[in-house]
Amino acid sequence: MQALQARRRRRSTRRVEDDSQAEARSAGHLPAHLRRTPMSLRIALGVLGLLCLAMALALASQYPLGVAPAMVGVLLAALLARYFWAPWPGWMLALVPLIGLAPWTGWLWLEELDLLVLASAAGGYLAWSGPNRQRPPAPQPPWRHELRWSGPVKLALLGWVVSVAVAAALGLQDAGAGLGWFDGYLEPGFSLRPAKTLLALLLMLPLWLRAARRAPQALTPSLLVGMALLMLGVAWGAFAERLAFTGLTNFSADYRTTSGFWEMHVGGAALDGALALSLPFVLVLVLRQQGVKRFSLAVALLGFGLYVWLTTFSRALYLGVLLGLALTALLAWRQRQHLRRGVADPASSWLTGQVPSDADLPRDPWPGRVGALAMLGVAAWVCWQLFPSSGYRGLIGVCGAMVALLFQPPTLQRAETAQRALVTGLGLVLALVPAGLCALLALAFDKSAYLSYVLAWCSSMVLAHLAWRAPGLWRRPLADALRAAAWFWTLAMTALVAWNWGGDAALQAAWLPLILLAMLWPMTQGGSLGSLLATLSWRTRVGAAGLLLAVGAVVAALGGGAYMAERFSTGAQDFQGRLTHWERALAIVQARQAWLFGVGAGRFVAQAQNNAAVDERVGDYRWAGGAAGPRLVLAAGTHTQGHGELLRLTQRVKDAPAGLKLVLEARAIQPVQLHAELCQKHLLYEAACRAAELNVDKVDWSWQRYELNLGGAGELAERGWPARELVFAVALATPGQKIELRKLSLRGSDGVELLRNGDFSRELAHWFPSSDRHHMPFHMKSLPLHLLFEQGLVGLGLATSLWLLALGRLSLGAAREHPLAPALAGALLGFAVVGLFDSLVDATRIAFLYYLLLALALGLRAPPPVVAPLPAKP
């Protein structure tokens, strides 16, 4: 074995010598086109950058929320891209979930992502063209490029570009008419959304390539940090939404979070796609961290994301994320095994976010990990036993006590059984004093049990910390007894919390599981289990604590609410509905003989509308001008117009004073009923409302003025924290009819106008469509079939080939040793699994993220490590 290791060291030294010589040659003898950018190219890049900036400013000049804020945002993004040109392509991804403002602007096919991409491209290309105060790093030689697409991949990508262009042309031809700033699902603007996404990708990829060649150290950390922050933004939006509307522990309400993805205003799975793409990157971030604080923060971030994942109640996302994270963990483990065996060079190990080697991470023998898993199993059983009677409070108490136990040092592993029993018994006796006092306080003061638990838990953790930091003083028998007393006190306070919440019944259900849990203390402080736990590193203990909290969340979701069980019980029925939906959609392709190149981009909703049964057509809305002046044309669907099935046109308002009154002018040719409401609402589901119906009976097609009292005493203005949005909406509730509206005004008793653009003089600025529960007609509900419908078999074949090629490169090919390979592979797999049951890429921001990661996966490869200077020969 020693001889084998010696040979490996000699081969490694030889490779370093060869690389150092090559590096020395390349430093002075690289071709000129590799040493600096030619002047002609710099001029072209500068022109391209200025063109992108001009387009961004022109688009900002039409921004509905104000020209000045949009232009300031564009210039700021351009400056950041100009002066942080290497990490900015990765950092900018963190902004993607935060810049969807369509409910406020009314833009649907144009959006803030277009401004961000154009501004970033402008800054990046202007930085490329120069001048620069500091000379950019020299390009790496070709054999060190981390990002390089092969000839066949470039050909396949070119085919994909042509396929998207053909689909956009077919879509525009099918839609007819001209483009408008506020085009909806049935209008031509939606046919350009896929092409717009592709254009954004083509603008950004050269900047990724330049960063990979000039500053490769920025590639891995910028993408890793950008995707992790993206997940944080997504998770925070969903967390705040649940906190505002359902509460964090409500798993029974029929409420599906949407976070910041307005694209889900008519259903869809944009949130699912974002989580499937980003969670594997957070897992890799956890695996890469080596410090206690950073590792703990990364674990907390992963736990935060998994909570949001759990509360989506999406069956496809559950499966997709589990498979994606499993593949990520497997590939990361394989990378470490390769390094351990010396099979491959530590590829890209000179990058930030390297694959940790055995020297970087503490080693944990597998029996110790098995012992920790056994403890978690016991804790999960206790949580399951206590939850029905003790609720979330008892569950949190058990999890907290187990976390405190996980971080206790096993100081008695070499002690005799009698000594361990003596210390444990003394700890029990000492714990009786504070436990008894706390019980008396709980009888006298309501809610004091929770404060007593916090005090006990903090005491246990502080004593454990002291035992780790000062073993000479705090690992003596008396100190061990104090630690035991603090932990038993914590366990007793768990029982007190259960009693405080559930009464005597909860206490009767809790005493036996907690006694069994108490038996873990002497077992973990010595003996066989204690000896195993003594081998655990801090990483494993922190990871086990995070896993324990995840187990607690699963117990709460399964035992604390009926909605998840209901979702799984209707799986077969929902799948049958999807099959019927897919058959109808494919019948449209067959009728148009569009199997080869598809029906056209953005035409699914329109074609489904045209080919639907008479009683299944969805509603529509349009802006109209002409001699009658600006007005809104609102048409109701022919399906059942229940409260959740109405097609609403909504607007965010700032206040809800008392005495609300809606004034409008309307005309119709049939008696219709108009629904109006002002609700506390995020996107799809309301918390509180003031609603009324207006009967429009005069049908001579003349404009009539109407007043509708919504009333209220100002109760909607009490929006809680986080503040719930106030959303005004109008909808036509008479199936199959049409109405025209103009001069809408919503005021309270104070006379202040609440609506913007109520006269529709700025077309549909600030007006946003929404359908709470009637979603199927707006989505293909399958990514492969969505591509087949829009781009035909050619587009579907190219997309499938690119995905398979990317996954193969990351798992078995040239990119398998790159630090980003596990995360990219997990993201692509999870996204594909979710995409089996939803379209995903019909949301522009999700399509941009997916195609960007796919393109990077197709070009990523693991270069050899950087050349290290050789030691001087004696």
PDB file of C-alpha atoms in Angstrom, residues 31-246:
ATOM      1  CA  PRO A  31      -1.584  33.671 -29.143  1.00  0.00           C
ATOM      2  CA  ALA A  32      -2.526  37.306 -29.263  1.00  0.00           C
ATOM      3  CA  HIS A  33      -6.245  36.522 -29.529  1.00  0.00           C
ATOM      4  CA  LEU A  34      -5.980  34.740 -26.168  1.00  0.00           C
ATOM      5  CA  ARG A  35      -3.895  37.406 -24.447  1.00  0.00           C
ATOM      6  CA  ARG A  36      -6.193  40.364 -25.178  1.00  0.00           C
ATOM      7  CA  THR A  37      -9.421  41.158 -26.959  1.00  0.00           C
ATOM      8  CA  PRO A  38      -8.922  42.566 -30.491  1.00  0.00           C
ATOM      9  CA  MET A  39      -9.921  46.183 -30.948  1.00  0.00           C
ATOM     10  CA  SER A  40     -12.536  45.364 -33.599  1.00  0.00           C
ATOM     11  CA  LEU A  41     -14.223  42.920 -31.249  1.00  0.00           C
ATOM     12  CA  ARG A  42     -14.063  45.418 -28.398  1.00  0.00           C
ATOM     13  CA  ILE A  43     -15.830  47.993 -30.548  1.00  0.00           C
ATOM     14  CA  ALA A  44     -18.516  45.474 -31.529  1.00  0.00           C
ATOM     15  CA  LEU A  45     -19.003  44.484 -27.895  1.00  0.00           C
ATOM     16  CA  GLY A  46     -19.282  48.121 -26.876  1.00  0.00           C
ATOM     17  CA  VAL A  47     -21.919  48.740 -29.534  1.00  0.00           C
ATOM     18  CA  LEU A  48     -23.824  45.661 -28.369  1.00  0.00           C
ATOM     19  CA  GLY A  49     -23.635  46.847 -24.764  1.00  0.00           C
ATOM     20  CA  LEU A  50     -24.932  50.299 -25.683  1.00  0.00           C
ATOM     21  CA  LEU A  51     -27.709  48.738 -27.753  1.00  0.00           C
ATOM     22  CA  CYS A  52     -28.798  46.593 -24.785  1.00  0.00           C
ATOM     23  CA  LEU A  53     -28.703  49.646 -22.523  1.00  0.00           C
ATOM     24  CA  ALA A  54     -30.788  51.659 -25.001  1.00  0.00           C
ATOM     25  CA  MET A  55     -33.350  48.843 -25.228  1.00  0.00           C
ATOM     26  CA  ALA A  56     -33.496  48.556 -21.424  1.00  0.00           C
ATOM     27  CA  LEU A  57     -34.036  52.311 -21.015  1.00  0.00           C
ATOM     28  CA  ALA A  58     -36.652  52.324 -23.780  1.00  0.00           C
ATOM     29  CA  LEU A  59     -38.533  49.522 -22.043  1.00  0.00           C
ATOM     30  CA  ALA A  60     -38.165  51.303 -18.704  1.00  0.00           C
ATOM     31  CA  SER A  61     -39.729  54.430 -20.235  1.00  0.00           C
ATOM     32  CA  GLN A  62     -42.959  52.430 -20.605  1.00  0.00           C
ATOM     33  CA  TYR A  63     -42.891  50.911 -17.124  1.00  0.00           C
ATOM     34  CA  PRO A  64     -46.362  51.250 -15.549  1.00  0.00           C
ATOM     35  CA  LEU A  65     -45.097  51.841 -11.992  1.00  0.00           C
ATOM     36  CA  GLY A  66     -43.033  54.850 -12.977  1.00  0.00           C
ATOM     37  CA  VAL A  67     -40.286  55.717 -15.422  1.00  0.00           C
ATOM     38  CA  ALA A  68     -37.814  57.089 -12.870  1.00  0.00           C
ATOM     39  CA  PRO A  69     -37.669  53.995 -10.589  1.00  0.00           C
ATOM     40  CA  ALA A  70     -37.341  51.706 -13.604  1.00  0.00           C
ATOM     41  CA  MET A  71     -34.490  53.711 -15.122  1.00  0.00           C
ATOM     42  CA  VAL A  72     -32.668  53.934 -11.790  1.00  0.00           C
ATOM     43  CA  GLY A  73     -32.987  50.162 -11.439  1.00  0.00           C
ATOM     44  CA  VAL A  74     -31.687  49.594 -14.958  1.00  0.00           C
ATOM     45  CA  LEU A  75     -28.679  51.856 -14.454  1.00  0.00           C
ATOM     46  CA  LEU A  76     -27.885  50.291 -11.075  1.00  0.00           C
ATOM     47  CA  ALA A  77     -28.004  46.769 -12.508  1.00  0.00           C
ATOM     48  CA  ALA A  78     -25.841  47.854 -15.437  1.00  0.00           C
ATOM     49  CA  LEU A  79     -23.254  49.374 -13.090  1.00  0.00           C
ATOM     50  CA  LEU A  80     -23.157  46.229 -10.956  1.00  0.00           C
ATOM     51  CA  ALA A  81     -22.717  44.106 -14.076  1.00  0.00           C
ATOM     52  CA  ARG A  82     -20.029  46.489 -15.345  1.00  0.00           C
ATOM     53  CA  TYR A  83     -17.846  46.501 -12.236  1.00  0.00           C
ATOM     54  CA  PHE A  84     -18.599  42.990 -10.948  1.00  0.00           C
ATOM     55  CA  TRP A  85     -18.606  41.362 -14.359  1.00  0.00           C
ATOM     56  CA  ALA A  86     -17.233  38.010 -13.133  1.00  0.00           C
ATOM     57  CA  PRO A  87     -19.685  37.101 -10.328  1.00  0.00           C
ATOM     58  CA  TRP A  88     -22.691  39.142 -11.468  1.00  0.00           C
ATOM     59  CA  PRO A  89     -24.113  36.535 -13.920  1.00  0.00           C
ATOM     60  CA  GLY A  90     -24.485  34.212 -10.936  1.00  0.00           C
ATOM     61  CA  TRP A  91     -25.472  36.819  -8.378  1.00  0.00           C
ATOM     62  CA  MET A  92     -28.257  38.218 -10.547  1.00  0.00           C
ATOM     63  CA  LEU A  93     -30.142  34.920 -10.257  1.00  0.00           C
ATOM     64  CA  ALA A  94     -30.911  35.796  -6.633  1.00  0.00           C
ATOM     65  CA  LEU A  95     -33.125  38.629  -7.907  1.00  0.00           C
ATOM     66  CA  VAL A  96     -35.269  36.433 -10.153  1.00  0.00           C
ATOM     67  CA  PRO A  97     -37.949  35.508  -7.563  1.00  0.00           C
ATOM     68  CA  LEU A  98     -38.110  39.099  -6.309  1.00  0.00           C
ATOM     69  CA  ILE A  99     -38.797  40.990  -9.528  1.00  0.00           C
ATOM     70  CA  GLY A 100     -42.225  39.692 -10.530  1.00  0.00           C
ATOM     71  CA  LEU A 101     -44.466  42.755 -10.189  1.00  0.00           C
ATOM     72  CA  ALA A 102     -47.154  41.926 -12.754  1.00  0.00           C
ATOM     73  CA  PRO A 103     -50.002  42.211 -10.194  1.00  0.00           C
ATOM     74  CA  TRP A 104     -49.015  45.883  -9.822  1.00  0.00           C
ATOM     75  CA  THR A 105     -47.971  46.683 -13.387  1.00  0.00           C
ATOM     76  CA  GLY A 106     -50.401  44.680 -15.497  1.00  0.00           C
ATOM     77  CA  TRP A 107     -47.589  43.444 -17.758  1.00  0.00           C
ATOM     78  CA  LEU A 108     -47.839  39.767 -18.611  1.00  0.00           C
ATOM     79  CA  TRP A 109     -45.632  38.999 -21.592  1.00  0.00           C
ATOM     80  CA  LEU A 110     -43.216  41.822 -20.772  1.00  0.00           C
ATOM     81  CA  GLU A 111     -41.753  41.800 -17.275  1.00  0.00           C
ATOM     82  CA  GLU A 112     -39.004  42.991 -14.983  1.00  0.00           C
ATOM     83  CA  LEU A 113     -36.769  40.057 -15.944  1.00  0.00           C
ATOM     84  CA  ASP A 114     -36.388  41.671 -19.374  1.00  0.00           C
ATOM     85  CA  LEU A 115     -35.108  44.854 -17.736  1.00  0.00           C
ATOM     86  CA  LEU A 116     -32.686  42.910 -15.538  1.00  0.00           C
ATOM     87  CA  VAL A 117     -31.262  40.836 -18.396  1.00  0.00           C
ATOM     88  CA  LEU A 118     -30.876  43.787 -20.754  1.00  0.00           C
ATOM     89  CA  ALA A 119     -29.209  45.888 -18.046  1.00  0.00           C
ATOM     90  CA  SER A 120     -26.911  43.030 -17.025  1.00  0.00           C
ATOM     91  CA  ALA A 121     -25.985  42.363 -20.637  1.00  0.00           C
ATOM     92  CA  ALA A 122     -25.279  46.057 -21.160  1.00  0.00           C
ATOM     93  CA  GLY A 123     -22.958  46.231 -18.166  1.00  0.00           C
ATOM     94  CA  GLY A 124     -21.253  42.951 -18.989  1.00  0.00           C
ATOM     95  CA  TYR A 125     -20.521  43.800 -22.614  1.00  0.00           C
ATOM     96  CA  LEU A 126     -19.362  47.307 -21.755  1.00  0.00           C
ATOM     97  CA  ALA A 127     -16.960  45.796 -19.210  1.00  0.00           C
ATOM     98  CA  TRP A 128     -15.737  43.415 -21.881  1.00  0.00           C
ATOM     99  CA  SER A 129     -15.124  46.226 -24.348  1.00  0.00           C
ATOM    100  CA  GLY A 130     -13.227  48.316 -21.776  1.00  0.00           C
ATOM    101  CA  PRO A 131     -11.569  50.483 -20.778  1.00  0.00           C
ATOM    102  CA  ASN A 132     -10.889  49.017 -17.349  1.00  0.00           C
ATOM    103  CA  ARG A 133      -9.065  50.719 -14.514  1.00  0.00           C
ATOM    104  CA  GLN A 134      -7.581  47.337 -13.638  1.00  0.00           C
ATOM    105  CA  ARG A 135      -6.520  44.926 -16.320  1.00  0.00           C
ATOM    106  CA  PRO A 136      -8.765  41.825 -16.293  1.00  0.00           C
ATOM    107  CA  PRO A 137      -7.035  38.526 -15.567  1.00  0.00           C
ATOM    108  CA  ALA A 138      -5.421  36.861 -18.531  1.00  0.00           C
ATOM    109  CA  PRO A 139      -7.482  34.165 -20.264  1.00  0.00           C
ATOM    110  CA  GLN A 140      -6.775  30.638 -19.153  1.00  0.00           C
ATOM    111  CA  PRO A 141      -5.369  28.269 -21.768  1.00  0.00           C
ATOM    112  CA  PRO A 142      -8.025  26.183 -23.515  1.00  0.00           C
ATOM    113  CA  TRP A 143      -7.216  23.064 -21.502  1.00  0.00           C
ATOM    114  CA  ARG A 144      -8.152  24.936 -18.335  1.00  0.00           C
ATOM    115  CA  HIS A 145     -11.526  26.227 -19.515  1.00  0.00           C
ATOM    116  CA  GLU A 146     -14.337  25.200 -17.209  1.00  0.00           C
ATOM    117  CA  LEU A 147     -17.036  26.127 -19.687  1.00  0.00           C
ATOM    118  CA  ARG A 148     -16.738  25.017 -23.275  1.00  0.00           C
ATOM    119  CA  TRP A 149     -19.348  23.563 -25.588  1.00  0.00           C
ATOM    120  CA  SER A 150     -18.363  20.847 -28.003  1.00  0.00           C
ATOM    121  CA  GLY A 151     -19.247  20.886 -31.692  1.00  0.00           C
ATOM    122  CA  PRO A 152     -22.207  18.449 -31.449  1.00  0.00           C
ATOM    123  CA  VAL A 153     -23.596  20.362 -28.480  1.00  0.00           C
ATOM    124  CA  LYS A 154     -23.361  23.651 -30.367  1.00  0.00           C
ATOM    125  CA  LEU A 155     -25.161  22.044 -33.287  1.00  0.00           C
ATOM    126  CA  ALA A 156     -27.934  20.761 -31.027  1.00  0.00           C
ATOM    127  CA  LEU A 157     -28.265  24.175 -29.367  1.00  0.00           C
ATOM    128  CA  LEU A 158     -28.471  25.802 -32.784  1.00  0.00           C
ATOM    129  CA  GLY A 159     -31.247  23.375 -33.704  1.00  0.00           C
ATOM    130  CA  TRP A 160     -33.069  24.354 -30.519  1.00  0.00           C
ATOM    131  CA  VAL A 161     -32.747  28.049 -31.393  1.00  0.00           C
ATOM    132  CA  VAL A 162     -34.208  27.399 -34.838  1.00  0.00           C
ATOM    133  CA  SER A 163     -37.038  25.333 -33.324  1.00  0.00           C
ATOM    134  CA  VAL A 164     -37.993  28.132 -30.909  1.00  0.00           C
ATOM    135  CA  ALA A 165     -37.844  30.697 -33.717  1.00  0.00           C
ATOM    136  CA  VAL A 166     -40.128  28.585 -35.908  1.00  0.00           C
ATOM    137  CA  ALA A 167     -42.551  28.097 -33.003  1.00  0.00           C
ATOM    138  CA  ALA A 168     -42.625  31.848 -32.364  1.00  0.00           C
ATOM    139  CA  ALA A 169     -43.291  32.549 -36.047  1.00  0.00           C
ATOM    140  CA  LEU A 170     -46.102  29.982 -36.134  1.00  0.00           C
ATOM    141  CA  GLY A 171     -47.572  31.422 -32.950  1.00  0.00           C
ATOM    142  CA  LEU A 172     -47.539  34.988 -34.276  1.00  0.00           C
ATOM    143  CA  GLN A 173     -49.100  33.851 -37.545  1.00  0.00           C
ATOM    144  CA  ASP A 174     -51.832  32.007 -35.676  1.00  0.00           C
ATOM    145  CA  ALA A 175     -52.506  34.914 -33.295  1.00  0.00           C
ATOM    146  CA  GLY A 176     -52.665  37.612 -35.968  1.00  0.00           C
ATOM    147  CA  ALA A 177     -53.204  41.295 -35.144  1.00  0.00           C
ATOM    148  CA  GLY A 178     -50.458  43.411 -33.604  1.00  0.00           C
ATOM    149  CA  LEU A 179     -48.524  43.422 -30.373  1.00  0.00           C
ATOM    150  CA  GLY A 180     -49.741  45.350 -27.369  1.00  0.00           C
ATOM    151  CA  TRP A 181     -48.038  46.287 -24.116  1.00  0.00           C
ATOM    152  CA  PHE A 182     -50.645  44.400 -22.099  1.00  0.00           C
ATOM    153  CA  ASP A 183     -51.352  41.370 -24.273  1.00  0.00           C
ATOM    154  CA  GLY A 184     -53.030  38.453 -22.495  1.00  0.00           C
ATOM    155  CA  TYR A 185     -53.096  34.700 -23.033  1.00  0.00           C
ATOM    156  CA  LEU A 186     -55.083  34.848 -26.272  1.00  0.00           C
ATOM    157  CA  GLU A 187     -53.092  37.647 -27.881  1.00  0.00           C
ATOM    158  CA  PRO A 188     -49.865  37.754 -29.945  1.00  0.00           C
ATOM    159  CA  GLY A 189     -47.510  38.852 -27.163  1.00  0.00           C
ATOM    160  CA  PHE A 190     -47.618  35.441 -25.549  1.00  0.00           C
ATOM    161  CA  SER A 191     -46.198  33.864 -28.689  1.00  0.00           C
ATOM    162  CA  LEU A 192     -42.983  35.811 -28.122  1.00  0.00           C
ATOM    163  CA  ARG A 193     -42.394  34.699 -24.523  1.00  0.00           C
ATOM    164  CA  PRO A 194     -40.314  31.574 -25.410  1.00  0.00           C
ATOM    165  CA  ALA A 195     -38.295  33.534 -27.969  1.00  0.00           C
ATOM    166  CA  LYS A 196     -37.753  36.304 -25.427  1.00  0.00           C
ATOM    167  CA  THR A 197     -36.451  33.776 -22.913  1.00  0.00           C
ATOM    168  CA  LEU A 198     -34.098  32.346 -25.512  1.00  0.00           C
ATOM    169  CA  LEU A 199     -32.833  35.812 -26.417  1.00  0.00           C
ATOM    170  CA  ALA A 200     -32.101  36.507 -22.740  1.00  0.00           C
ATOM    171  CA  LEU A 201     -30.166  33.257 -22.535  1.00  0.00           C
ATOM    172  CA  LEU A 202     -28.152  34.044 -25.676  1.00  0.00           C
ATOM    173  CA  LEU A 203     -27.270  37.461 -24.271  1.00  0.00           C
ATOM    174  CA  MET A 204     -26.038  36.062 -20.956  1.00  0.00           C
ATOM    175  CA  LEU A 205     -24.144  32.935 -22.067  1.00  0.00           C
ATOM    176  CA  PRO A 206     -21.169  34.844 -23.580  1.00  0.00           C
ATOM    177  CA  LEU A 207     -20.804  36.663 -20.268  1.00  0.00           C
ATOM    178  CA  TRP A 208     -20.794  33.340 -18.405  1.00  0.00           C
ATOM    179  CA  LEU A 209     -18.179  32.094 -20.851  1.00  0.00           C
ATOM    180  CA  ARG A 210     -15.986  35.129 -20.348  1.00  0.00           C
ATOM    181  CA  ALA A 211     -16.222  34.834 -16.565  1.00  0.00           C
ATOM    182  CA  ALA A 212     -15.285  31.154 -16.771  1.00  0.00           C
ATOM    183  CA  ARG A 213     -12.237  31.921 -18.916  1.00  0.00           C
ATOM    184  CA  ARG A 214     -10.982  35.103 -17.288  1.00  0.00           C
ATOM    185  CA  ALA A 215     -12.014  34.572 -13.648  1.00  0.00           C
ATOM    186  CA  PRO A 216     -12.824  30.868 -13.233  1.00  0.00           C
ATOM    187  CA  GLN A 217     -12.589  31.202  -9.447  1.00  0.00           C
ATOM    188  CA  ALA A 218     -15.900  33.117  -9.597  1.00  0.00           C
ATOM    189  CA  LEU A 219     -17.893  30.518 -11.522  1.00  0.00           C
ATOM    190  CA  THR A 220     -18.624  28.006  -8.787  1.00  0.00           C
ATOM    191  CA  PRO A 221     -19.190  30.370  -5.846  1.00  0.00           C
ATOM    192  CA  SER A 222     -21.245  32.908  -7.784  1.00  0.00           C
ATOM    193  CA  LEU A 223     -23.640  30.304  -9.158  1.00  0.00           C
ATOM    194  CA  LEU A 224     -23.793  28.466  -5.849  1.00  0.00           C
ATOM    195  CA  VAL A 225     -24.471  31.637  -3.870  1.00  0.00           C
ATOM    196  CA  GLY A 226     -26.869  32.982  -6.492  1.00  0.00           C
ATOM    197  CA  MET A 227     -28.996  29.836  -6.507  1.00  0.00           C
ATOM    198  CA  ALA A 228     -28.910  29.565  -2.714  1.00  0.00           C
ATOM    199  CA  LEU A 229     -30.089  33.170  -2.361  1.00  0.00           C
ATOM    200  CA  LEU A 230     -32.703  32.503  -5.016  1.00  0.00           C
ATOM    201  CA  MET A 231     -34.024  29.644  -2.879  1.00  0.00           C
ATOM    202  CA  LEU A 232     -33.980  31.933   0.159  1.00  0.00           C
ATOM    203  CA  GLY A 233     -36.058  34.525  -1.705  1.00  0.00           C
ATOM    204  CA  VAL A 234     -38.534  31.889  -2.862  1.00  0.00           C
ATOM    205  CA  ALA A 235     -38.773  30.357   0.603  1.00  0.00           C
ATOM    206  CA  TRP A 236     -39.165  33.684   2.357  1.00  0.00           C
ATOM    207  CA  GLY A 237     -42.025  34.653   0.034  1.00  0.00           C
ATOM    208  CA  ALA A 238     -43.851  31.396   0.742  1.00  0.00           C
ATOM    209  CA  PHE A 239     -43.066  31.612   4.470  1.00  0.00           C
ATOM    210  CA  ALA A 240     -44.435  35.162   4.732  1.00  0.00           C
ATOM    211  CA  GLU A 241     -47.510  34.175   2.738  1.00  0.00           C
ATOM    212  CA  ARG A 242     -48.307  31.272   5.068  1.00  0.00           C
ATOM    213  CA  LEU A 243     -47.611  33.399   8.116  1.00  0.00           C
ATOM    214  CA  ALA A 244     -50.038  36.044   6.870  1.00  0.00           C
ATOM    215  CA  PHE A 245     -52.859  33.843   5.604  1.00  0.00           C
ATOM    216  CA  THR A 246     -52.872  30.393   7.226  1.00  0.00           C
TER     217      THR A 246
END
